[in-house]
Amino acid sequence: MSESLLPKNIAELKAYSSAKSEKLTGTTWLNANESPYAKEFQLNLNNLNRYPEPQPENVIKAYCNYSQLNPEQVLMTRGADEGIELLMRTYCESGKDSIAIFTPTYGMYKVSADTQNIAINELDQSLLLDGEVCEITQSVGNAKLVFVCNPNNPTGSLTPVSKIAALAKSLEGKAIVVVDEAYIEFCPEQSAVSLLQDFDNIAVLRTLSKAFALAGLRTGFLLANADLLVAVRKVIAPYPVSTAVALIAEQALSSDSVTQMRRQVAILNGNKTRLKTLLSESSKVTQVLSGEGNFVTLQLRNKCDIDVAMRTGTIMRPFTLFGEDNWLRISIGNEQELEQVKLWLEQPE
Ligand SMILES: *Cc1c(COP(=O)(O)O)cnc(C)c1O
């Protein structure tokens, strides 16, 4: 009955599906680019009768310290995913405006746009990487938001900061370039944050879900100049961050924790190099996309090998890329998880 009340764009949505939502059973989880390092937190909560700070000052301060920005340039969100949604809700008019994305790329740009009835100008990732800036600008057309996932999930490719700057320059007054830096801790020298000094039409998305090992916390940050964020601050829910989340985020951003994160990143980047070597030597693998981030994406000779891995409890993320359904993204885990992948690769055909 209530179905007849649904707007068309909502009726046509498919529920987001992940290994978690499908309740797959496994022992080795390498499907969601999570960190293998779990950390313990102690909480002392005695004021939950009160609403939380809308933007917890200590967390904002700590993230400013980490990112070398001022408080008015930092907005704390419920994961980078909320940042994506907020930018669309703030800057795009439903049924009228559009965004541009470069596929293959992160799936939530499309999910957010579809739920809000915002059109998608789907361009090729290769246009972003190899195209001239004027060509890209032309293809972007009237899109209000241009999503550059950097490094790109799931291909690992990088768009140079100089190119992001040139793109922002040519789109000044027309569009916001949204740089999704969910994986930037794995290649921090590639960050576009320094461009905020010169551009008011750049927004950077960050998260604690990947290198900071806090996917369960649901915390991200939207970084941009004050003017861009003023409007977003009007749209965000009044109390988006719970008191408990704020306390944990604050601890996770202490200078000791940041040092620990960097140490873990170094280990994971090392494990990635080893995984890439294993993959390039494997007869099961026909192609490895080499890039940044805590994941490696590869093409299998035989798609059935994914099921073999699943049956032994190693969960990785299958993808259809470039029109072929035999791609797989493996998140970088710890030593023991890498060993599981190695055992799978060594299984006879
Ligand atoms: C994981 C991921 C996110 C989502 O981060 P959350 O903070 O967990 O919402 C955003 N963008 C990209 C590219 C990601 O891979």
Short mmCIF file of C-alpha atoms and ligand atoms in Angstrom, two decimals:
data_model
loop_
_atom_site.label_atom_id
_atom_site.label_comp_id
_atom_site.label_asym_id
_atom_site.label_seq_id
_atom_site.Cartn_x
_atom_site.Cartn_y
_atom_site.Cartn_z
CA MET A 1 0.00 0.00 0.00
CA SER A 2 2.59 2.53 1.15
CA GLU A 3 4.59 1.65 -1.98
CA SER A 4 2.25 3.76 -4.07
CA LEU A 5 3.35 6.75 -1.99
CA LEU A 6 7.00 6.38 -2.98
CA PRO A 7 8.65 8.92 -5.25
CA LYS A 8 9.95 7.26 -8.42
CA ASN A 9 13.64 7.66 -7.58
CA ILE A 10 13.12 5.97 -4.21
CA ALA A 11 10.98 3.14 -5.58
CA GLU A 12 13.77 2.33 -8.02
CA LEU A 13 16.52 2.10 -5.37
CA LYS A 14 18.22 -1.18 -4.60
CA ALA A 15 19.20 -1.78 -0.98
CA TYR A 16 22.93 -1.35 -0.41
CA SER A 17 24.46 -4.78 -0.19
CA SER A 18 27.71 -5.66 1.54
CA ALA A 19 29.32 -8.80 2.92
CA LYS A 20 28.10 -7.66 6.35
CA SER A 21 24.49 -7.14 5.28
CA GLU A 22 24.48 -10.51 3.51
CA LYS A 23 25.65 -12.14 6.76
CA LEU A 24 28.46 -14.07 5.09
CA THR A 25 30.46 -16.21 7.45
CA GLY A 26 34.19 -15.90 7.37
CA THR A 27 37.34 -15.89 9.42
CA THR A 28 39.47 -13.55 7.32
CA TRP A 29 37.77 -10.27 6.43
CA LEU A 30 39.50 -8.54 3.54
CA ASN A 31 36.44 -7.11 1.82
CA ALA A 32 35.82 -3.63 3.23
CA ASN A 33 39.27 -2.01 3.44
CA GLU A 34 39.11 -2.05 7.23
CA SER A 35 42.24 -1.98 9.36
CA PRO A 36 43.28 -5.25 11.03
CA TYR A 37 44.35 -3.35 14.15
CA ALA A 38 41.68 -3.10 16.84
CA LYS A 39 42.34 -0.72 19.68
CA GLU A 40 40.75 -0.63 23.12
CA PHE A 41 39.10 2.51 24.45
CA GLN A 42 38.06 3.39 27.97
CA LEU A 43 35.07 5.65 28.45
CA ASN A 44 33.92 7.55 31.45
CA LEU A 45 30.36 8.54 30.68
CA ASN A 46 28.35 10.31 33.32
CA ASN A 47 26.49 13.01 31.44
CA LEU A 48 24.41 11.19 28.86
CA ASN A 49 21.30 12.95 30.13
CA ARG A 50 22.61 16.00 28.23
CA TYR A 51 22.75 16.56 24.49
CA PRO A 52 26.27 16.41 23.06
CA GLU A 53 28.22 19.34 21.69
CA PRO A 54 27.08 19.81 18.06
CA GLN A 55 30.73 19.92 16.98
CA PRO A 56 32.88 18.61 19.85
CA GLU A 57 35.57 21.21 20.42
CA ASN A 58 38.32 18.83 21.52
CA VAL A 59 37.87 16.58 18.49
CA ILE A 60 37.85 19.53 16.11
CA LYS A 61 41.00 20.88 17.77
CA ALA A 62 42.73 17.52 17.49
CA TYR A 63 41.81 17.16 13.82
CA CYS A 64 42.97 20.73 13.13
CA ASN A 65 46.27 19.80 14.68
CA TYR A 66 46.50 16.68 12.53
CA SER A 67 45.46 18.38 9.27
CA GLN A 68 47.05 21.81 9.85
CA LEU A 69 43.74 23.65 9.42
CA ASN A 70 41.66 26.11 11.44
CA PRO A 71 38.47 25.08 13.28
CA GLU A 72 36.20 26.89 10.83
CA GLN A 73 37.63 24.70 8.05
CA VAL A 74 36.71 21.40 9.76
CA LEU A 75 33.28 19.78 10.10
CA MET A 76 32.91 16.45 11.94
CA THR A 77 30.47 14.03 10.29
CA ARG A 78 29.11 10.51 10.73
CA GLY A 79 31.70 9.03 8.46
CA ALA A 80 32.82 10.41 5.13
CA ASP A 81 29.57 8.98 3.78
CA GLU A 82 27.62 11.63 5.64
CA GLY A 83 29.97 14.25 4.20
CA ILE A 84 29.08 13.09 0.70
CA GLU A 85 25.37 13.24 1.43
CA LEU A 86 25.60 16.64 3.13
CA LEU A 87 27.40 18.22 0.18
CA MET A 88 24.65 17.04 -2.14
CA ARG A 89 21.85 18.12 0.20
CA THR A 90 23.48 21.53 0.57
CA TYR A 91 24.60 22.31 -2.95
CA CYS A 92 22.30 20.34 -5.26
CA GLU A 93 18.66 20.92 -5.97
CA SER A 94 16.67 17.72 -6.21
CA GLY A 95 15.29 17.02 -9.69
CA LYS A 96 17.39 19.77 -11.24
CA ASP A 97 21.11 19.63 -10.46
CA SER A 98 23.75 17.05 -11.25
CA ILE A 99 27.07 15.72 -9.98
CA ALA A 100 29.98 14.32 -11.98
CA ILE A 101 31.82 11.12 -11.11
CA PHE A 102 34.66 9.23 -12.81
CA THR A 103 33.93 5.51 -12.90
CA PRO A 104 34.91 2.99 -11.76
CA THR A 105 34.85 4.69 -8.39
CA TYR A 106 33.36 4.58 -4.90
CA GLY A 107 29.70 3.51 -4.98
CA MET A 108 28.22 5.90 -2.45
CA TYR A 109 28.31 8.97 -4.74
CA LYS A 110 25.70 7.28 -6.88
CA VAL A 111 23.69 5.98 -3.92
CA SER A 112 23.52 9.46 -2.35
CA ALA A 113 22.63 11.12 -5.65
CA ASP A 114 19.94 8.54 -6.46
CA THR A 115 18.28 8.88 -3.06
CA GLN A 116 18.11 12.65 -3.47
CA ASN A 117 17.02 12.63 -7.10
CA ILE A 118 20.21 14.31 -8.28
CA ALA A 119 21.37 13.46 -11.80
CA ILE A 120 24.73 11.79 -12.37
CA ASN A 121 27.10 12.71 -15.15
CA GLU A 122 29.09 9.49 -15.33
CA LEU A 123 32.49 10.06 -16.88
CA ASP A 124 35.46 7.74 -17.25
CA GLN A 125 38.22 7.52 -14.66
CA SER A 126 40.61 7.51 -17.63
CA LEU A 127 39.35 10.96 -18.65
CA LEU A 128 40.32 12.25 -15.21
CA LEU A 129 43.74 10.60 -15.34
CA ASP A 130 44.73 11.15 -18.98
CA GLY A 131 42.48 13.96 -20.22
CA GLU A 132 43.46 17.62 -20.52
CA VAL A 133 41.88 19.85 -17.88
CA CYS A 134 39.87 21.79 -20.48
CA GLU A 135 38.50 18.52 -21.83
CA ILE A 136 37.51 17.37 -18.34
CA THR A 137 35.90 20.74 -17.55
CA GLN A 138 33.89 20.56 -20.74
CA SER A 139 32.70 17.01 -20.00
CA VAL A 140 31.74 17.95 -16.45
CA GLY A 141 29.18 20.33 -17.98
CA ASN A 142 26.81 21.85 -15.43
CA ALA A 143 27.59 19.45 -12.59
CA LYS A 144 27.62 21.26 -9.26
CA LEU A 145 29.85 18.74 -7.50
CA VAL A 146 32.75 16.94 -9.15
CA PHE A 147 33.87 13.89 -7.16
CA VAL A 148 37.56 13.00 -7.37
CA CYS A 149 38.28 9.93 -5.27
CA ASN A 150 41.99 10.16 -4.50
CA PRO A 151 43.41 7.54 -4.26
CA ASN A 152 40.53 6.06 -6.19
CA ASN A 153 38.60 3.13 -4.75
CA PRO A 154 38.71 0.44 -6.20
CA THR A 155 41.51 1.10 -8.74
CA GLY A 156 44.07 2.79 -6.45
CA SER A 157 44.85 5.39 -9.10
CA LEU A 158 46.02 8.87 -8.13
CA THR A 159 45.16 12.24 -9.62
CA PRO A 160 48.09 14.63 -9.09
CA VAL A 161 47.37 17.55 -6.74
CA SER A 162 48.45 19.93 -9.52
CA LYS A 163 45.69 18.57 -11.74
CA ILE A 164 43.10 18.95 -8.98
CA ALA A 165 44.23 22.56 -8.61
CA ALA A 166 43.91 23.19 -12.35
CA LEU A 167 40.48 21.59 -12.39
CA ALA A 168 39.30 23.68 -9.43
CA LYS A 169 40.63 26.79 -11.15
CA SER A 170 38.76 26.12 -14.36
CA LEU A 171 35.56 25.32 -12.44
CA GLU A 172 35.73 28.39 -10.19
CA GLY A 173 32.25 29.88 -9.71
CA LYS A 174 30.69 26.86 -11.41
CA ALA A 175 31.35 23.75 -9.35
CA ILE A 176 32.95 22.37 -6.21
CA VAL A 177 35.69 19.78 -6.61
CA VAL A 178 35.15 17.19 -3.87
CA VAL A 179 38.35 15.29 -3.16
CA ASP A 180 37.60 12.04 -1.33
CA GLU A 181 40.74 11.28 0.69
CA ALA A 182 39.47 8.22 2.56
CA TYR A 183 42.84 6.51 1.91
CA ILE A 184 45.16 9.51 2.01
CA GLU A 185 46.99 8.31 5.14
CA PHE A 186 48.54 5.60 2.96
CA CYS A 187 50.12 8.31 0.76
CA PRO A 188 49.89 11.54 2.81
CA GLU A 189 52.15 13.53 0.48
CA GLN A 190 49.35 13.37 -2.13
CA SER A 191 46.80 15.31 -0.08
CA ALA A 192 44.93 18.23 -1.64
CA VAL A 193 44.41 19.94 1.74
CA SER A 194 47.13 22.50 1.02
CA LEU A 195 44.98 23.73 -1.91
CA LEU A 196 42.44 25.13 0.56
CA GLN A 197 44.84 28.08 0.91
CA ASP A 198 44.05 29.08 -2.66
CA PHE A 199 40.64 27.66 -3.51
CA ASP A 200 37.16 28.20 -2.14
CA ASN A 201 35.64 25.56 -4.40
CA ILE A 202 37.50 22.54 -3.04
CA ALA A 203 36.14 20.25 -0.31
CA VAL A 204 38.10 17.33 1.10
CA LEU A 205 36.47 14.24 2.63
CA ARG A 206 38.30 12.37 5.38
CA THR A 207 37.47 9.39 7.56
CA LEU A 208 38.64 7.53 10.66
CA SER A 209 37.37 4.27 9.12
CA LYS A 210 40.46 3.20 7.21
CA ALA A 211 44.00 4.00 8.42
CA PHE A 212 42.71 5.13 11.84
CA ALA A 213 41.12 1.69 12.28
CA LEU A 214 37.72 2.97 13.47
CA ALA A 215 35.17 1.88 10.86
CA GLY A 216 32.81 0.97 13.71
CA LEU A 217 32.91 4.49 15.15
CA ARG A 218 31.35 6.18 12.10
CA THR A 219 33.45 9.32 12.09
CA GLY A 220 34.64 11.47 9.24
CA PHE A 221 35.53 15.07 8.51
CA LEU A 222 34.61 17.51 5.79
CA LEU A 223 37.42 20.01 5.18
CA ALA A 224 36.88 23.23 3.25
CA ASN A 225 37.06 26.96 3.62
CA ALA A 226 34.68 28.62 6.05
CA ASP A 227 32.34 30.03 3.39
CA LEU A 228 31.72 26.65 1.80
CA LEU A 229 31.03 25.05 5.19
CA VAL A 230 28.71 27.79 6.49
CA ALA A 231 25.87 26.46 4.34
CA VAL A 232 26.63 22.82 5.22
CA ARG A 233 26.49 23.69 8.92
CA LYS A 234 22.87 24.82 8.37
CA VAL A 235 21.95 21.49 6.78
CA ILE A 236 23.66 18.99 9.12
CA ALA A 237 21.57 17.50 11.95
CA PRO A 238 21.76 19.53 15.18
CA TYR A 239 23.52 16.80 17.21
CA PRO A 240 25.15 14.52 14.66
CA VAL A 241 27.89 13.15 16.94
CA SER A 242 27.10 11.26 20.14
CA THR A 243 29.01 12.02 23.34
CA ALA A 244 30.53 8.52 23.31
CA VAL A 245 31.76 8.87 19.73
CA ALA A 246 33.29 12.26 20.45
CA LEU A 247 35.26 10.91 23.43
CA ILE A 248 36.66 8.02 21.41
CA ALA A 249 37.49 10.23 18.41
CA GLU A 250 39.37 12.60 20.67
CA GLN A 251 41.51 9.73 22.00
CA ALA A 252 42.06 8.40 18.49
CA LEU A 253 43.45 11.75 17.40
CA SER A 254 45.92 12.26 20.26
CA SER A 255 49.50 12.65 19.09
CA ASP A 256 50.38 9.17 20.43
CA SER A 257 47.50 7.62 18.51
CA VAL A 258 48.46 9.45 15.32
CA THR A 259 52.02 8.11 15.70
CA GLN A 260 50.64 4.62 16.18
CA MET A 261 48.43 5.02 13.09
CA ARG A 262 51.47 6.02 11.02
CA ARG A 263 53.39 2.98 12.24
CA GLN A 264 50.50 0.72 11.25
CA VAL A 265 50.28 2.38 7.85
CA ALA A 266 53.96 1.62 7.27
CA ILE A 267 53.38 -2.06 8.11
CA LEU A 268 50.29 -2.26 5.90
CA ASN A 269 52.07 -0.60 2.98
CA GLY A 270 54.80 -3.23 3.40
CA ASN A 271 52.24 -6.05 3.43
CA LYS A 272 50.75 -4.58 0.29
CA THR A 273 54.07 -4.75 -1.54
CA ARG A 274 54.32 -8.41 -0.56
CA LEU A 275 50.75 -9.13 -1.66
CA LYS A 276 51.38 -7.47 -5.02
CA THR A 277 54.40 -9.67 -5.57
CA LEU A 278 52.40 -12.79 -4.72
CA LEU A 279 49.61 -11.75 -7.07
CA SER A 280 51.90 -10.93 -9.96
CA GLU A 281 53.49 -14.39 -9.63
CA SER A 282 50.17 -16.24 -9.41
CA SER A 283 48.76 -18.13 -12.38
CA LYS A 284 45.25 -17.39 -11.03
CA VAL A 285 45.70 -13.66 -11.67
CA THR A 286 45.77 -12.01 -15.08
CA GLN A 287 46.02 -8.35 -14.09
CA VAL A 288 46.88 -6.33 -10.99
CA LEU A 289 45.88 -2.67 -10.68
CA SER A 290 48.79 -1.07 -8.96
CA GLY A 291 48.10 1.97 -6.86
CA GLU A 292 47.74 3.60 -3.46
CA GLY A 293 45.43 2.72 -0.54
CA ASN A 294 45.12 -0.32 1.72
CA PHE A 295 43.81 -2.56 -1.03
CA VAL A 296 44.82 -4.22 -4.27
CA THR A 297 42.43 -4.87 -7.13
CA LEU A 298 43.06 -7.71 -9.55
CA GLN A 299 41.48 -9.67 -12.34
CA LEU A 300 41.17 -13.44 -12.02
CA ARG A 301 41.59 -15.93 -14.81
CA ASN A 302 38.71 -17.90 -13.33
CA LYS A 303 35.91 -16.22 -11.39
CA CYS A 304 35.16 -19.47 -9.48
CA ASP A 305 38.31 -18.91 -7.45
CA ILE A 306 36.36 -16.29 -5.48
CA ASP A 307 33.96 -19.00 -4.26
CA VAL A 308 36.89 -21.22 -3.33
CA ALA A 309 38.20 -18.46 -1.08
CA MET A 310 34.76 -17.79 0.41
CA ARG A 311 34.34 -21.47 1.29
CA THR A 312 37.57 -21.41 3.27
CA GLY A 313 36.42 -18.28 5.11
CA THR A 314 38.46 -15.64 3.29
CA ILE A 315 36.07 -12.86 2.36
CA MET A 316 37.19 -10.47 -0.38
CA ARG A 317 35.18 -8.05 -2.48
CA PRO A 318 34.17 -9.11 -6.00
CA PHE A 319 33.67 -6.33 -8.56
CA THR A 320 32.46 -5.89 -12.09
CA LEU A 321 34.97 -3.54 -13.69
CA PHE A 322 35.37 -2.45 -17.29
CA GLY A 323 32.42 -4.70 -18.18
CA GLU A 324 33.97 -7.87 -16.72
CA ASP A 325 32.79 -9.62 -13.57
CA ASN A 326 35.99 -11.42 -12.60
CA TRP A 327 37.63 -8.63 -10.63
CA LEU A 328 38.46 -8.83 -6.95
CA ARG A 329 39.56 -6.26 -4.41
CA ILE A 330 41.65 -7.51 -1.50
CA SER A 331 42.05 -5.31 1.57
CA ILE A 332 45.49 -5.31 3.15
CA GLY A 333 45.39 -7.19 6.43
CA ASN A 334 47.95 -8.36 8.95
CA GLU A 335 50.61 -11.05 8.50
CA GLN A 336 48.22 -13.89 9.28
CA GLU A 337 45.56 -12.63 6.88
CA LEU A 338 48.14 -12.22 4.15
CA GLU A 339 49.11 -15.85 4.78
CA GLN A 340 45.48 -16.91 4.17
CA VAL A 341 45.50 -15.15 0.80
CA LYS A 342 48.81 -16.83 -0.01
CA LEU A 343 47.36 -20.28 0.82
CA TRP A 344 44.41 -19.57 -1.46
CA LEU A 345 46.66 -18.46 -4.31
CA GLU A 346 48.76 -21.61 -3.92
CA GLN A 347 45.79 -23.98 -4.20
CA PRO A 348 45.99 -26.07 -7.35
CA GLU A 349 43.51 -25.18 -10.12
C1 LIG B 1 35.38 3.76 2.95
C2 LIG B 1 35.17 4.94 2.10
C3 LIG B 1 34.40 6.03 2.52
C4 LIG B 1 33.47 5.93 3.69
O1 LIG B 1 34.01 6.24 4.85
P1 LIG B 1 33.12 6.27 6.17
O2 LIG B 1 33.82 7.32 6.93
O3 LIG B 1 33.24 4.90 6.77
O4 LIG B 1 31.72 6.64 5.82
C5 LIG B 1 34.35 7.16 1.73
N1 LIG B 1 35.00 7.21 0.57
C6 LIG B 1 35.73 6.18 0.12
C7 LIG B 1 36.42 6.29 -1.18
C8 LIG B 1 35.82 5.01 0.86
O5 LIG B 1 36.49 3.96 0.38
#
